[in-house]
Coordinates of C-alpha atoms in Angstrom, one line a residue:
X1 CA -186.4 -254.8 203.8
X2 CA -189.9 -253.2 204.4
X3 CA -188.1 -250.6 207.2
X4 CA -185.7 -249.7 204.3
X5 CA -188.2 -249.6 201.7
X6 CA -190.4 -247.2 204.0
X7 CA -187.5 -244.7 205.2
X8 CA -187.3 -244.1 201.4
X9 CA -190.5 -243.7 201.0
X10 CA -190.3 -241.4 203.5
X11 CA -187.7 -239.3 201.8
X12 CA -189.1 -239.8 198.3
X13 CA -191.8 -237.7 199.7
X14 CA -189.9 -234.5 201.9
X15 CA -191.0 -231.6 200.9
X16 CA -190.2 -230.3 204.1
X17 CA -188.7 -231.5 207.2
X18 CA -185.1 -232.2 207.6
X19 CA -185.0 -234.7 204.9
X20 CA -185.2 -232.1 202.7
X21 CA -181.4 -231.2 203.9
X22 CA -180.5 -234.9 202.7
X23 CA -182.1 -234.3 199.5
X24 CA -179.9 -231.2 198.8
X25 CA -176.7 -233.1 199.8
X26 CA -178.0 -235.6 196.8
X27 CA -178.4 -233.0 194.6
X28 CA -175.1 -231.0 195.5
X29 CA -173.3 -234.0 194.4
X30 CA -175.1 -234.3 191.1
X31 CA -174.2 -230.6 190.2
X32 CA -170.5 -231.3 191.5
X33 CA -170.0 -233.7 189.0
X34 CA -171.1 -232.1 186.2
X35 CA -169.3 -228.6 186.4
X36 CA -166.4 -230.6 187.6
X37 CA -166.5 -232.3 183.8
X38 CA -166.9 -228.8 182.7
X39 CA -163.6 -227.4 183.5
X40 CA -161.3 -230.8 184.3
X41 CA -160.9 -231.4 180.6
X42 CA -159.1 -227.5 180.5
X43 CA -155.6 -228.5 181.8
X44 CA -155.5 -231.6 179.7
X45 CA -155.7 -230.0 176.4
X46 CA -152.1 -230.1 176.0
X47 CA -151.7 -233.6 176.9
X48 CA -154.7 -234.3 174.4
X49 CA -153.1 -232.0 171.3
X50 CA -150.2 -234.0 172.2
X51 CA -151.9 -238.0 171.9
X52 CA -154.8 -237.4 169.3
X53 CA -153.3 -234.8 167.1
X54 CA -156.3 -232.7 166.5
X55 CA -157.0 -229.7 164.4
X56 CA -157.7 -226.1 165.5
X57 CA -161.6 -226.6 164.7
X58 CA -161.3 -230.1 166.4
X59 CA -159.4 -229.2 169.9
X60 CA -162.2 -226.4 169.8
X61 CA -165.3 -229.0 169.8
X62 CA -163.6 -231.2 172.3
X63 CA -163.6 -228.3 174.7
X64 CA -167.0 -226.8 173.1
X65 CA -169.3 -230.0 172.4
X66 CA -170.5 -230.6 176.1
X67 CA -171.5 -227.3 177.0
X68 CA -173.2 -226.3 173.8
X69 CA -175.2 -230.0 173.4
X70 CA -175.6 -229.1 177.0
X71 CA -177.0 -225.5 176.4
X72 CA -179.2 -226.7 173.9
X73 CA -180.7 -229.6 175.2
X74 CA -181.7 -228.3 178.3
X75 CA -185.0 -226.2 177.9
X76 CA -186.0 -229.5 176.6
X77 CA -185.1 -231.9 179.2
X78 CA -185.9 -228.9 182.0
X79 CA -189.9 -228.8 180.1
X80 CA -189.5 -232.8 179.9
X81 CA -189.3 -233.1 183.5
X82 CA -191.8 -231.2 184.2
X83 CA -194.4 -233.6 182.3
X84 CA -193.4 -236.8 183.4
X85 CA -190.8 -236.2 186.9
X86 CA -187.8 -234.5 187.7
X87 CA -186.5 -237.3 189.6
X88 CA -187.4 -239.7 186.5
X89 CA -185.2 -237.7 184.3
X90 CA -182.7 -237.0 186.8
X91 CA -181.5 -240.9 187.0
X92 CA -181.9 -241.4 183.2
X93 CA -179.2 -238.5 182.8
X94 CA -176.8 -240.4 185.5
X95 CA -176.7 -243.4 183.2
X96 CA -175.9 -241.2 180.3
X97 CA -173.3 -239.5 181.9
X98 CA -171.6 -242.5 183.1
X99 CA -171.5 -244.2 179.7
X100 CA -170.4 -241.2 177.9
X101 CA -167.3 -241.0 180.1
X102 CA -166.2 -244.6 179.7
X103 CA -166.2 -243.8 176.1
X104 CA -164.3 -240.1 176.3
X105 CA -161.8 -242.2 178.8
X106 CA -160.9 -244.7 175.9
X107 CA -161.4 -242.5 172.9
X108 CA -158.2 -242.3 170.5
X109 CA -159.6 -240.6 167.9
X110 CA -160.5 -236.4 168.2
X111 CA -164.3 -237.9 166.3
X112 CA -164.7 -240.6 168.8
X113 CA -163.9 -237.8 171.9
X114 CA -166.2 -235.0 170.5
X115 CA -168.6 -237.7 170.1
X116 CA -168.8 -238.7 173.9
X117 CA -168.4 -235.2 175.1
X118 CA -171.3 -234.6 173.1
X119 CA -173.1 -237.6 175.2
X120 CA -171.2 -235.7 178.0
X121 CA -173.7 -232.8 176.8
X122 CA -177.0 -235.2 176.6
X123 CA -176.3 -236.5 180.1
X124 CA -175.4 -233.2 181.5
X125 CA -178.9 -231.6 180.3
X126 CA -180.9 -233.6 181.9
X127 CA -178.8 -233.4 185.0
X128 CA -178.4 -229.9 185.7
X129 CA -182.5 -228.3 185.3
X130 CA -183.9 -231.5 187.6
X131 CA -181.5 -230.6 190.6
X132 CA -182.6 -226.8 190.8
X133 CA -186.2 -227.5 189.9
X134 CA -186.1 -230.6 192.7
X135 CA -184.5 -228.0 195.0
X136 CA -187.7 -224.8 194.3
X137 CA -190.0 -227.4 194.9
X138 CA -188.2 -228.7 198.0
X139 CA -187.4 -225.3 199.1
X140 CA -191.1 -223.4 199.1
X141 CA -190.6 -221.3 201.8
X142 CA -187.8 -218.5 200.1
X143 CA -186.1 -218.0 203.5
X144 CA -184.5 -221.3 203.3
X145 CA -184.4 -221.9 199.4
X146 CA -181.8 -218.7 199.4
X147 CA -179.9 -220.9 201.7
X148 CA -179.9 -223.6 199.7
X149 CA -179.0 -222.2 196.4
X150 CA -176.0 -220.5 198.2
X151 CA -174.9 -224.1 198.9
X152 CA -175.9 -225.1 195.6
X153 CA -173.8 -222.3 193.8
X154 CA -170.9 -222.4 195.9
X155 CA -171.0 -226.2 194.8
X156 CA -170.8 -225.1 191.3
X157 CA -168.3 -223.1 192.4
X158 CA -166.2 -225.6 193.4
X159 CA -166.5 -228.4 190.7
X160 CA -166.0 -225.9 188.2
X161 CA -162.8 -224.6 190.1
X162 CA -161.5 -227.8 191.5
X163 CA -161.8 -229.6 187.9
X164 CA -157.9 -228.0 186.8
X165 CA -156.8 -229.4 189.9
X166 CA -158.1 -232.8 189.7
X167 CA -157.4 -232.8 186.6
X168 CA -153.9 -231.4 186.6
X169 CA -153.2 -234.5 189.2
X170 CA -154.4 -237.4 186.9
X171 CA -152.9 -236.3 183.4
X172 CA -149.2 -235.6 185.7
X173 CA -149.8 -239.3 187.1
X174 CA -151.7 -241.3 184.7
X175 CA -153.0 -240.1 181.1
X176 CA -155.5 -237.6 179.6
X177 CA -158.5 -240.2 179.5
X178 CA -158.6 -240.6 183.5
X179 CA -160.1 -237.4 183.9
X180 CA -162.9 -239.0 182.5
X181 CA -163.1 -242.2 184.4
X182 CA -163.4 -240.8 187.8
X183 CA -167.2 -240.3 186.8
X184 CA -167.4 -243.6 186.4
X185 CA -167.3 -245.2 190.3
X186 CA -169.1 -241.6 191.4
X187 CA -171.9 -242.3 188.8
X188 CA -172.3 -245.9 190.0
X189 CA -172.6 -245.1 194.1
X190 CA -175.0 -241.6 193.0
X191 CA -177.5 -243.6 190.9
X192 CA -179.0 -245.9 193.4
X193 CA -178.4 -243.7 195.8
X194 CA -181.0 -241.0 194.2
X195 CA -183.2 -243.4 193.2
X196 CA -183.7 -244.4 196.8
X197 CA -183.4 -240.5 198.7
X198 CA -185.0 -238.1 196.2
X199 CA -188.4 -236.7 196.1
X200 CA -190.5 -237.0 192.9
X201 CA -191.8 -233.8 191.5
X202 CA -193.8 -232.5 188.5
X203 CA -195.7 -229.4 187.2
X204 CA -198.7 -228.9 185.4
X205 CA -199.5 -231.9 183.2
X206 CA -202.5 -230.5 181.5
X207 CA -202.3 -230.6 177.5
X208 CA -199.7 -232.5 175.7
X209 CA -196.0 -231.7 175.8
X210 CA -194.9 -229.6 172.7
X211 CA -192.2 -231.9 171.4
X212 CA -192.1 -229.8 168.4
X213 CA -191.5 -227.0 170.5
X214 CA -189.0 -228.8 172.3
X215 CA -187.2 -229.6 169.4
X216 CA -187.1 -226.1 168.1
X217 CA -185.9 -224.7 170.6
X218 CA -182.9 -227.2 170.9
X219 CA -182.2 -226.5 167.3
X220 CA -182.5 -222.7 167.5
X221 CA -180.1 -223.4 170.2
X222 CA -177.3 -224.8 168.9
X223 CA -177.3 -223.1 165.8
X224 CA -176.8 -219.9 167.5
X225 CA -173.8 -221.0 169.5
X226 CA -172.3 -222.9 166.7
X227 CA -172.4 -219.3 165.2
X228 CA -171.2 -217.4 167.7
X229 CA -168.5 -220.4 167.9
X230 CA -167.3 -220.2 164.1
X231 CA -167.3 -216.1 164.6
X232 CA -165.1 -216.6 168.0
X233 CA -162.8 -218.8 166.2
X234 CA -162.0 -216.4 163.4
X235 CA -164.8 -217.1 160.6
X236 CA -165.6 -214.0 158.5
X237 CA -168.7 -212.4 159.3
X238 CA -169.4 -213.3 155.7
X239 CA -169.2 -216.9 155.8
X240 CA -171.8 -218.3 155.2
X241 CA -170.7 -221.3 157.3
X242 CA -170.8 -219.0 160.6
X243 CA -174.2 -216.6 159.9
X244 CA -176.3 -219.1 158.6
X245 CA -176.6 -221.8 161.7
X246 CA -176.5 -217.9 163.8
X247 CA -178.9 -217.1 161.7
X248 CA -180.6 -220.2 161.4
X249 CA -180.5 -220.4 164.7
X250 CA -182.3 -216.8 165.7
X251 CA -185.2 -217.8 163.8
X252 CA -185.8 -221.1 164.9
X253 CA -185.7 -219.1 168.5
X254 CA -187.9 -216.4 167.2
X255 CA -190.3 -219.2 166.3
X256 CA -190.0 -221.0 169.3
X257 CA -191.2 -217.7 171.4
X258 CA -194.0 -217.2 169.1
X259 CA -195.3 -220.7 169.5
X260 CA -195.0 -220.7 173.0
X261 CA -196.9 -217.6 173.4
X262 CA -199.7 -218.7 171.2
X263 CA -200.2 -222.2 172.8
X264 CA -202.8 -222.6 175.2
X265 CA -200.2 -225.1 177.4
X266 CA -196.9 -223.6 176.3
X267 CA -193.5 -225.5 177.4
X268 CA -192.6 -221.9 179.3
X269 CA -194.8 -219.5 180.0
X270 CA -193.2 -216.8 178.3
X271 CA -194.9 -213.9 180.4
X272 CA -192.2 -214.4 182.8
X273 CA -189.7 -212.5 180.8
X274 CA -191.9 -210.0 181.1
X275 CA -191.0 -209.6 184.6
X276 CA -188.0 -207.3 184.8
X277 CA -186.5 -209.4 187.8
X278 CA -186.7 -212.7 185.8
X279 CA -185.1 -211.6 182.9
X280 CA -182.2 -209.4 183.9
X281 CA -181.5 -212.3 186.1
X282 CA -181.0 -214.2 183.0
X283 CA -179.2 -211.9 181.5
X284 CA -176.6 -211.5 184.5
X285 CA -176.2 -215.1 184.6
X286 CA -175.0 -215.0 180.8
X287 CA -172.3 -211.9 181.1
X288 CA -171.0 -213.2 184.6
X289 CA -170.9 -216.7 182.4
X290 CA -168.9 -215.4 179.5
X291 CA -166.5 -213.4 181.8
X292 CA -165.5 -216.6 184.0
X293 CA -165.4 -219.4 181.7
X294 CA -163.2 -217.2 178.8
X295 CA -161.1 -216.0 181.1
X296 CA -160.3 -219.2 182.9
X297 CA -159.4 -220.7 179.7
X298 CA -157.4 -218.1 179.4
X299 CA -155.6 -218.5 182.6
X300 CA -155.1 -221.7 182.2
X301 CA -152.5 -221.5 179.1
X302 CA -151.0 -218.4 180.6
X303 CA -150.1 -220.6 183.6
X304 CA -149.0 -223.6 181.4
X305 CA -147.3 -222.3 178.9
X306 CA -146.0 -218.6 179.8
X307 CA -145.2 -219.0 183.3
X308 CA -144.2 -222.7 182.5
X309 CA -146.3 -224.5 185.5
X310 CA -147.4 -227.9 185.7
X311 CA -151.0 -228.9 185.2
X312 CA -150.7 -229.8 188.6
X313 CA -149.5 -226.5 189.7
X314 CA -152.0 -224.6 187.6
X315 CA -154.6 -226.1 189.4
X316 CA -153.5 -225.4 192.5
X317 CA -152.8 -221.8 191.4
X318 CA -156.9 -221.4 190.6
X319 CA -157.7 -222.7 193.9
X320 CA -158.2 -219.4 195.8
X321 CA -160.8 -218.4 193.3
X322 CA -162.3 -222.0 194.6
X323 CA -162.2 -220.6 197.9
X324 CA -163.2 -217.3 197.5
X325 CA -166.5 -218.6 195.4
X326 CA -166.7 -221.2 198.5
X327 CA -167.2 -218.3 201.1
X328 CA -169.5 -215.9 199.2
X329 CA -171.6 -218.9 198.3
X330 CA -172.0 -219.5 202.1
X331 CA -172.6 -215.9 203.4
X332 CA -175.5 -215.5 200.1
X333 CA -178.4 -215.7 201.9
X334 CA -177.2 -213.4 204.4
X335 CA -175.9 -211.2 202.4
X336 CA -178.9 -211.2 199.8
X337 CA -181.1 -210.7 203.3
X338 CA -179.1 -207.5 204.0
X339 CA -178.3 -205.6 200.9
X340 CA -181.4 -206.8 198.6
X341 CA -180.7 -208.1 195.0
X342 CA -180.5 -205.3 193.1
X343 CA -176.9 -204.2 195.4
X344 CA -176.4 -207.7 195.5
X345 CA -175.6 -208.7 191.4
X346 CA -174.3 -205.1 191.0
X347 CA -171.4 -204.9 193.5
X348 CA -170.7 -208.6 192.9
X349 CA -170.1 -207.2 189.0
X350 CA -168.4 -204.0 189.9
X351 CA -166.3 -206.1 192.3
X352 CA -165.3 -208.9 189.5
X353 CA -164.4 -206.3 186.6
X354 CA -162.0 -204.4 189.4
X355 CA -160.5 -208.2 189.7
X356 CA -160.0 -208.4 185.9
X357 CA -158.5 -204.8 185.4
X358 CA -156.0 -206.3 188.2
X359 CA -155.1 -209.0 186.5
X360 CA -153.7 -206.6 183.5
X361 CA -151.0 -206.1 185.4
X362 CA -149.6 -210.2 184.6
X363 CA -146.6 -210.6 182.7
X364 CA -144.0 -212.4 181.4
X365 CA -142.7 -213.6 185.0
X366 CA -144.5 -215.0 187.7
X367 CA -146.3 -212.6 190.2
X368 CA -147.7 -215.0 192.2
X369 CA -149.2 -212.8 195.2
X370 CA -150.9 -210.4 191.8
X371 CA -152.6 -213.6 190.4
X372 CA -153.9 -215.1 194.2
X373 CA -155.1 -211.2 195.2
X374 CA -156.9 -211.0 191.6
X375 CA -158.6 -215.1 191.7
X376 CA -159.9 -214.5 194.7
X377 CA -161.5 -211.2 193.7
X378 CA -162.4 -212.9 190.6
X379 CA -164.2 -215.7 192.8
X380 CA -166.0 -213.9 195.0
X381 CA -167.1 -211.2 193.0
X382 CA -168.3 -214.0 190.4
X383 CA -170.1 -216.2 192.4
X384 CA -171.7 -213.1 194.5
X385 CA -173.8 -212.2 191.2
X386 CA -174.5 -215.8 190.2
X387 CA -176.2 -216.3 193.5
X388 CA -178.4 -213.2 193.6
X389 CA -178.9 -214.0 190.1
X390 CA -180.1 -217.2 190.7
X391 CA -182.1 -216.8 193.5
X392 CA -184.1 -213.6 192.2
X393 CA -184.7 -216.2 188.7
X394 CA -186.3 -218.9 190.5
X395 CA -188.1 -216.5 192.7
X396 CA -189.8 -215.1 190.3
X397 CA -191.4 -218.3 187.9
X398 CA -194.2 -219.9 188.8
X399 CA -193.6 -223.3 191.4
X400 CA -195.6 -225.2 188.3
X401 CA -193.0 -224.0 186.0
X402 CA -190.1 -224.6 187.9
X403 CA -187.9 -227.1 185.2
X404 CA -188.7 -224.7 182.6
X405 CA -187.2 -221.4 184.9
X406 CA -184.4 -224.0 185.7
X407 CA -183.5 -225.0 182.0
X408 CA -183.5 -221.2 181.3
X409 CA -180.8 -220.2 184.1
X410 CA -178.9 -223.0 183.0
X411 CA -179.5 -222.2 179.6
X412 CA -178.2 -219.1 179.9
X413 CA -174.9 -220.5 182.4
X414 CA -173.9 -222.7 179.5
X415 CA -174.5 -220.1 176.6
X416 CA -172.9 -217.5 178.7
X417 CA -169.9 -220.2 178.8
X418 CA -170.0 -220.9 175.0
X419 CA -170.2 -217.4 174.1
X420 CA -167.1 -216.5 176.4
X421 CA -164.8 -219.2 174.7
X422 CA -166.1 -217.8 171.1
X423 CA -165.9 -213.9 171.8
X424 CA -163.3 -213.5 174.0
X425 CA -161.1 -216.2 172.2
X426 CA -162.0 -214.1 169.4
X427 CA -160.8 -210.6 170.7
X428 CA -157.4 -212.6 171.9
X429 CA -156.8 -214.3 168.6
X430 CA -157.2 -210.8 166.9
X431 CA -154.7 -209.0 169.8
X432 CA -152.5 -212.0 169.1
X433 CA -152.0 -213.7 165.6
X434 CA -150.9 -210.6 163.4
X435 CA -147.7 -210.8 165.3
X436 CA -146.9 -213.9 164.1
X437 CA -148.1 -214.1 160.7
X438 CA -145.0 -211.4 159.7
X439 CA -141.7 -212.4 160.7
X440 CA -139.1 -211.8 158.9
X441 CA -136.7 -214.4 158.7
X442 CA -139.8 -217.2 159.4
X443 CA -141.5 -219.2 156.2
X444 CA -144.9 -217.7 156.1
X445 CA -146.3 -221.8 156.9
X446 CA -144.3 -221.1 160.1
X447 CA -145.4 -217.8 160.9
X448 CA -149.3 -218.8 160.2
X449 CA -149.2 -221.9 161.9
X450 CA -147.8 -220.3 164.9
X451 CA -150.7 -217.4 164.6
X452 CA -153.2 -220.3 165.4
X453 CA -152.2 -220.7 169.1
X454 CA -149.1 -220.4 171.7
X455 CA -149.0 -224.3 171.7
X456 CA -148.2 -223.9 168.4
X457 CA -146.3 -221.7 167.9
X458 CA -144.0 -223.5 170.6
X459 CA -144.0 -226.4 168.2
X460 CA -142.8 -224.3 165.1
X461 CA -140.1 -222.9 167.4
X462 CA -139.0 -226.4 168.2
X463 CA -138.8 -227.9 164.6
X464 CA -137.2 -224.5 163.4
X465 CA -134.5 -224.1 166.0
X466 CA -131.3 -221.6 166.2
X467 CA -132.3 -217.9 165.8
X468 CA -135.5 -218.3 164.5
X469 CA -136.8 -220.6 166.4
X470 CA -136.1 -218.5 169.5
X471 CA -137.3 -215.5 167.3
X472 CA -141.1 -217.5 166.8
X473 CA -141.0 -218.3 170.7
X474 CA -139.9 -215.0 172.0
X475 CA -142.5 -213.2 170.0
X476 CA -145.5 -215.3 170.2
X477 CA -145.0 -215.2 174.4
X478 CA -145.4 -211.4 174.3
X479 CA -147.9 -211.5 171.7
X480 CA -149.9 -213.6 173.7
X481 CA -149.6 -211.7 176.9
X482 CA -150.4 -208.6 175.1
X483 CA -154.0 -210.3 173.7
X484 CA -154.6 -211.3 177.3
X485 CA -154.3 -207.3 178.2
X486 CA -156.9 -206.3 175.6
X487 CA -159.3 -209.5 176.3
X488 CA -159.0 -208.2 180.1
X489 CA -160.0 -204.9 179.1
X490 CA -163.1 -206.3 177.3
X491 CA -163.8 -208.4 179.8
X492 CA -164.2 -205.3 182.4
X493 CA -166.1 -203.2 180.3
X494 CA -169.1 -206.1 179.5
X495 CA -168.7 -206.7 183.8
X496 CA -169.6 -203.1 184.0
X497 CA -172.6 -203.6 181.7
X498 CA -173.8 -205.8 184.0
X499 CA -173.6 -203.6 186.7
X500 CA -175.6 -201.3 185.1
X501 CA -177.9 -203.9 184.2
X502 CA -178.4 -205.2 187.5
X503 CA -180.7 -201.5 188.4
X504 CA -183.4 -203.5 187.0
X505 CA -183.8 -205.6 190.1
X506 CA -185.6 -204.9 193.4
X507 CA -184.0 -202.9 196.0
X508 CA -184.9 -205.5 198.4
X509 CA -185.8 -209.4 198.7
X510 CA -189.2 -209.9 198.4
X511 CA -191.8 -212.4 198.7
X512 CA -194.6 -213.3 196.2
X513 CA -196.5 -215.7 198.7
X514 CA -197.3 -216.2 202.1
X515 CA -195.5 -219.5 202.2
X516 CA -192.1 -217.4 201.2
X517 CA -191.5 -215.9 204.5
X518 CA -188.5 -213.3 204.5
X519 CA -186.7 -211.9 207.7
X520 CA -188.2 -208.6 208.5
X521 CA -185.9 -205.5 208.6
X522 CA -183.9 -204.8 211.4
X523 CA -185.5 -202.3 213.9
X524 CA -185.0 -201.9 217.8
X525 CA -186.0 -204.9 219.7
X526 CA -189.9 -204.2 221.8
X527 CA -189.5 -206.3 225.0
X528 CA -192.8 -208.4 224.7
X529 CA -194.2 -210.7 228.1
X530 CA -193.2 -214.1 226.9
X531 CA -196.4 -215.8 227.0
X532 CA -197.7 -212.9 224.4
X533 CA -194.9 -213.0 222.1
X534 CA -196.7 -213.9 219.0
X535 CA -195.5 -217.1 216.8
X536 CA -194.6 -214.8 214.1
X537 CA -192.3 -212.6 215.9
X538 CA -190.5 -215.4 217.3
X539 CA -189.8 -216.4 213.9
X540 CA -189.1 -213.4 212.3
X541 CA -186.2 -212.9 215.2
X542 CA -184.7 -216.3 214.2
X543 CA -184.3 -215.5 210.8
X544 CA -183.3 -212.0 211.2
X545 CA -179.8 -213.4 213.1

């Protein structure tokens, strides 16, 4: 018992070494499950629309409630764990997560399932700031930390990818709610397991932690998504039900900044947006964000219910963009090493929008070779920016502030994500409803209830039958694939912006301390007499191959 208790002792405390390898493998796995929730739910709406009956605004919070609790709850559990330990709040949020899938598992009402994807939300807050600012503290010396947030990314990568095919496999073999329970065992073995292997870690604990900051900032939050959310599903930019929490919401924010800058122990330091590294970082993460997460949803009903595949077989389908992420997460570093991050975020955009304008070319048949050529594109292109993006954020804030600089790249992941359901669900519910809501020959309760979604619409064909039914069918599948064109389109051109954005980064990596040792550039090799060599050449030459 004492040998066990002091090899964890011994890894509690690596903040360097080769443990510090195991405690990325720990925190890998955290990450994996919760992008994996992210995205699994996505090929079972059907199946879900289908057992619980939902309404449009419901279906939309059962896929929106865990990202945007999620988005809103992590500058304050990122701050949180600053104050009191990462690793602390890291275990709390595996408990959460666990019980809030049991319950989403066995929901049969859509209230009961927004509810736990909401704990979803709580859980996955304090989960996903604590593994990257227990990975910067880990990590001090930047050579290795770019290494580590490659594997990291690509890990996002692939539970984010690799959710449609898991879940594809469990709602074509079991039912809806085992997507969720596969947390369930994971949770169990990944609890004790990180409460024995990872490191504790805090920042600065001087002056009290601003819960009223905390709390306005979660609020300020939410309300702006929930906004943007109402907007993206159709609300009149005169609804008061849509601009007030958006405008509710940028206040609260505005507030929160103002606070922050007038405290003498703010929850972020806000002079780190001052840094133009730092916050086009932030802002890349967000449009690289909104591009993947609204176009996969996307994808994923063109798959289903134009082409006709399986969830199974949809899955599979996304899996080169799995791959593709895969390998540009693992040749990061180098790449980042070689090219700098300002070449780094832009060619990963230019590359991604080249992807999208491919995929305009989908149709009403199946093009398989077009959609694997454009995924991968997609993936790569995707996960390239993310990772410069990533590493250039976490770079740049402070060690001390390192759960704050982490809650505001995930921040901006998950608000990126909310704000590409709501905006580009928008543009393809404008390219796509008027269509419908005009047929001649179609009761205008048909023809609007098919305008909501293709699901739908495929339901109204069904009850109508004969001529018109085929009529509603026929028309809503090129009305849909015609609103996938234009949303591409968008798509590209906000991609672009972000190339253009991306200027604002250094040409090349660089290093803010002596501890963040970068590989020199490469120059012709001096022959040197061996016992003269100097420690630091030596090192340099490892890192530079």
């Amino acid at each position: 018992m004492s040998g066990t208790t002091t090899a964890g002792a011994r890894l509690r405390a690596a903040g360097g070494g080769a443990n510090r390898w195991v405690v990325l493998v720990v925190l890998c796995i955290s990450l994996l499950l919760v992008a994996l929730d992210a995205t699994v739910l996505h090929v079972a709406v059907p199946a879900v629309t289908e057992d619980l009956r939902p309404s449009g605004v419901e279906l939309l919070w059962i896929v929106d409630a865990y990202p945007l609790i999620c988005a809103a709850l992590l500058i304050l559990f990122g701050t949180l764990g600053d104050r009191v330990g990462r690793r602390r709040v890291l275990l709390i949020g595996y408990g959460i997560f666990g019980l809030a899938s049991a319950v989403a598992a066995l929901a049969t009402t859509p209230e009961v399932l927004i509810g736990a994807r909401a704990l979803l939300g709580v859980g996955g807050a304090m989960i996903m700031p604590a593994t990257l600012s227990i990975l910067r503290a880990v990590f001090p010396d930047r050579r290795e930390r770019a290494t580590a947030i490659g594997i990291w990314t690509a890990v996002a990568a692939v539970g984010a990818a690799t959710g449609p095919v898991l879940g594809g496999f469990l709602v074509e073999h079991f039912w809806w709610g085992s997507v969720f329970l596969i947390n369930i065992p994971l949770m169990a073995l990944i609890l004790p397991v990180g409460r024995w292997l990872l490191p504790e870690s805090r920042g600065s604990s001087d002056g009290p932690w601003d819960v009223l900051g905390a709390l306005m900032a979660a609020a300020g939050v939410l309300g702006a998504v929930i906004g943007i959310k109402r907007l993206g599903a159709g609300d009149s930019v005169l609804d008061v039900k849509a601009v007030g929490p958006l405008l509710l919401g940028g206040v609260l924010l505005a507030l929160f900044v103002r606070r922050q800058k007038r405290r003498e122990h703010p929850l972020i330091d806000m002079r780190m947006f001052a840094r133009a590294a730092f916050s086009t970082s932030v802002g890349c993460i967000i449009l690289a964000m909104l591009a993947l997460v609204g176009l996969e949803l996307i994808a994923v009903q063109y798959l289903q219910l134009v082409l006709g595949l399986s969830p199974l077989e949809t899955g599979l389908r996304l899996l080169p963009l799995t791959f593709a992420a895969m390998a540009a997460g693992a040749t990061g570093s180098h790449t980042l090493h070689r090219i700098g991050p300002r070449r780094m975020v832009g060619w990963g955009f230019v590359l991604t929008a080249a992807a999208v304008l491919l995929l305009t070319l989908m149709g009403q048949h199946d093009r398989p070779w077009l959609l694997t050529t454009g995924f991968v594109l997609l993936g790569f292109g995707l996960q390239t920016t993310l990772f410069g993006a990533y590493e250039s954020m976490l770079s740049e804030a402070p060690p001390d502030q390192a759960g704050g600089a982490a809650a505001i790249g995930e921040t901006s992941y998950q608000l990126g994500a909310g704000m590409g359901i709501a905006l580009l669900g928008s543009v393809m519910n404008a390219a796509y409803a008027p269509a419908l809501t005009a047929l001649s020959g179609v009761p205008g309760s048909a023809g609007s209830a098919a305008s909501n979604s293709l699901g739908e619409a495929y339901q109204v064909a069904d009850r109508l039958g004969g001529t018109s039914g085929e009529m509603v069918r026929s028309t809503a599948r090129h009305s849909f694939v015609n609103g996938l064109h234009v949303t591409l389109l968008v798509s590209a051109g906000l991609l672009l912006l972000g190339a253009l954005a991306a200027l604002r980064l250094p040409r090349v990596m660089e290093c803010a301390t002596v501890a963040e040792k970068c590989p020199a550039p490469r120059r012709p090799e001096v022959s040197l007499p061996a016992s003269r060599e100097p420690a630091e050449a030596t090192g340099s030459g490892r890192a530079a191959h």
